[in-house]
Short mmCIF file of C-alpha atoms in Angstrom, two decimals:
data_model
loop_
_atom_site.label_atom_id
_atom_site.label_comp_id
_atom_site.label_asym_id
_atom_site.label_seq_id
_atom_site.Cartn_x
_atom_site.Cartn_y
_atom_site.Cartn_z
CA UNK Q 1 11.78 28.30 -68.42
CA UNK Q 2 10.71 25.33 -66.47
CA UNK Q 3 12.58 22.25 -66.80
CA UNK Q 4 10.34 19.19 -68.94
CA UNK Q 5 9.30 16.28 -67.26
CA UNK Q 6 11.35 13.41 -66.93
CA UNK Q 7 10.46 11.19 -69.78
CA UNK Q 8 9.35 7.30 -67.97
CA UNK Q 9 8.84 4.39 -70.06
CA UNK Q 10 5.97 2.16 -68.71
CA UNK Q 11 8.91 -0.21 -68.17
CA UNK Q 12 10.61 2.31 -65.47
CA UNK Q 13 6.71 2.83 -64.39
CA UNK Q 14 6.43 -0.31 -63.30
CA UNK Q 15 9.91 -0.87 -62.25
CA UNK Q 16 9.75 2.21 -59.89
CA UNK Q 17 6.36 1.90 -59.04
CA UNK Q 18 7.76 -2.49 -57.91
CA UNK Q 19 10.61 -1.08 -55.67
CA UNK Q 20 8.11 2.22 -54.09
CA UNK Q 21 6.00 -1.49 -52.82
CA UNK Q 22 8.67 -4.15 -51.41
CA UNK Q 23 10.07 -0.27 -49.44
CA UNK Q 24 6.34 0.31 -48.10
CA UNK Q 25 5.21 -3.34 -47.56
CA UNK Q 26 9.24 -4.06 -46.03
CA UNK Q 27 8.28 -0.84 -44.43
CA UNK Q 28 4.40 -2.49 -42.96
CA UNK Q 29 6.75 -5.95 -41.49
CA UNK Q 30 8.75 -3.35 -39.66
CA UNK Q 31 5.88 -1.85 -38.03
CA UNK Q 32 3.44 -4.74 -37.52
CA UNK Q 33 7.20 -6.60 -35.92
CA UNK Q 34 7.30 -3.53 -33.75
CA UNK Q 35 3.81 -4.09 -33.30
CA UNK Q 36 3.80 -7.59 -32.05
CA UNK Q 37 6.75 -7.26 -29.64
CA UNK Q 38 4.53 -4.35 -27.75
CA UNK Q 39 1.74 -6.38 -27.89
CA UNK Q 40 3.30 -10.04 -26.61
CA UNK Q 41 2.11 -11.28 -23.05
CA UNK Q 42 5.15 -11.29 -21.59
CA UNK Q 43 6.36 -7.53 -22.74
CA UNK Q 44 2.96 -6.33 -21.51
CA UNK Q 45 4.15 -8.11 -18.14
CA UNK Q 46 7.31 -6.82 -18.10
CA UNK Q 47 6.32 -3.21 -17.99
CA UNK Q 48 2.98 -3.94 -15.94
CA UNK Q 49 5.23 -5.18 -13.10
CA UNK Q 50 8.30 -2.93 -13.90
CA UNK Q 51 5.55 0.17 -13.98
CA UNK Q 52 3.81 -1.78 -10.52
CA UNK Q 53 7.62 -1.80 -8.53
CA UNK Q 54 8.26 1.74 -9.70
CA UNK Q 55 5.20 2.87 -8.21
CA UNK Q 56 5.34 0.40 -5.07
CA UNK Q 57 9.13 1.99 -4.29
CA UNK Q 58 8.07 5.55 -4.72
CA UNK Q 59 4.51 5.38 -1.74
CA UNK Q 60 8.09 3.21 0.38
CA UNK Q 61 9.99 6.80 -0.05
CA UNK Q 62 6.67 8.99 0.76
CA UNK Q 63 5.99 6.91 3.75
CA UNK Q 64 9.71 6.53 4.80
CA UNK Q 65 9.49 10.72 4.40
CA UNK Q 66 6.16 10.93 6.57
CA UNK Q 67 7.58 8.60 9.93
CA UNK Q 68 10.63 10.52 9.42
CA UNK Q 69 8.54 13.29 10.07
CA UNK Q 70 6.59 12.51 12.86
CA UNK Q 71 8.71 9.83 14.77
CA UNK Q 72 7.89 11.51 18.12
CA UNK Q 73 3.77 10.59 17.26
CA UNK Q 74 4.34 7.09 16.13
CA UNK Q 75 6.18 6.27 19.01
CA UNK Q 76 4.33 7.56 21.10
CA UNK Q 77 1.02 6.13 19.76
CA UNK Q 78 2.99 1.84 19.15
CA UNK Q 79 3.77 2.20 23.10
CA UNK Q 80 0.88 3.86 23.83
CA UNK Q 81 -0.84 0.45 21.88
CA UNK Q 82 1.51 -2.37 23.48
CA UNK Q 83 -0.07 -0.86 26.66
CA UNK Q 84 -2.93 -1.28 26.39
CA UNK Q 85 -2.23 -4.54 24.55
CA UNK Q 86 -0.15 -5.70 28.25
CA UNK Q 87 -2.33 -4.13 30.57
CA UNK Q 88 -3.97 -7.72 31.82
CA UNK Q 89 -0.50 -9.24 31.99
CA UNK Q 90 1.08 -5.85 33.43
CA UNK Q 91 -2.05 -5.92 35.64
CA UNK Q 92 -1.15 -9.77 37.51
CA UNK Q 93 2.10 -9.10 37.41
CA UNK Q 94 1.35 -6.23 39.86
CA UNK Q 95 -0.96 -8.39 42.17
CA UNK Q 96 1.67 -10.92 42.26
CA UNK Q 97 3.61 -8.19 43.78
CA UNK Q 98 1.36 -6.82 46.35
CA UNK Q 99 0.22 -10.29 47.47
CA UNK Q 100 3.88 -11.40 48.18
CA UNK Q 101 4.57 -8.51 50.07
CA UNK Q 102 1.52 -8.11 52.09
CA UNK Q 103 1.77 -11.65 52.65
CA UNK Q 104 4.09 -12.34 56.38
CA UNK Q 105 6.60 -15.82 56.77
CA UNK Q 106 4.96 -17.96 59.28
CA UNK Q 107 7.03 -17.23 61.65
CA UNK Q 108 8.85 -20.04 64.12
#
């Protein structure tokens, strides 16, 4: 035996459709509020900054790891760069030293 369909009057049908309409409207407004919140420029900027800072931190961590692994090479390159940049002042200093040693003090 199949259950009989409930008899719905016109008034009950209108009440049910109004309730369904109110439910769907409330659901739509909630999803619209969520969408507006997501698309608000302030929130988009906040998410962008968070994403970029996360990527920057990750990049910095990777760079630190690479630097730790290659510390001797980086040190040698740094010392070489300093010596190349300072070769002029070092040459002048050595020349002054040589000149001061070769000059003899005047005899009395």
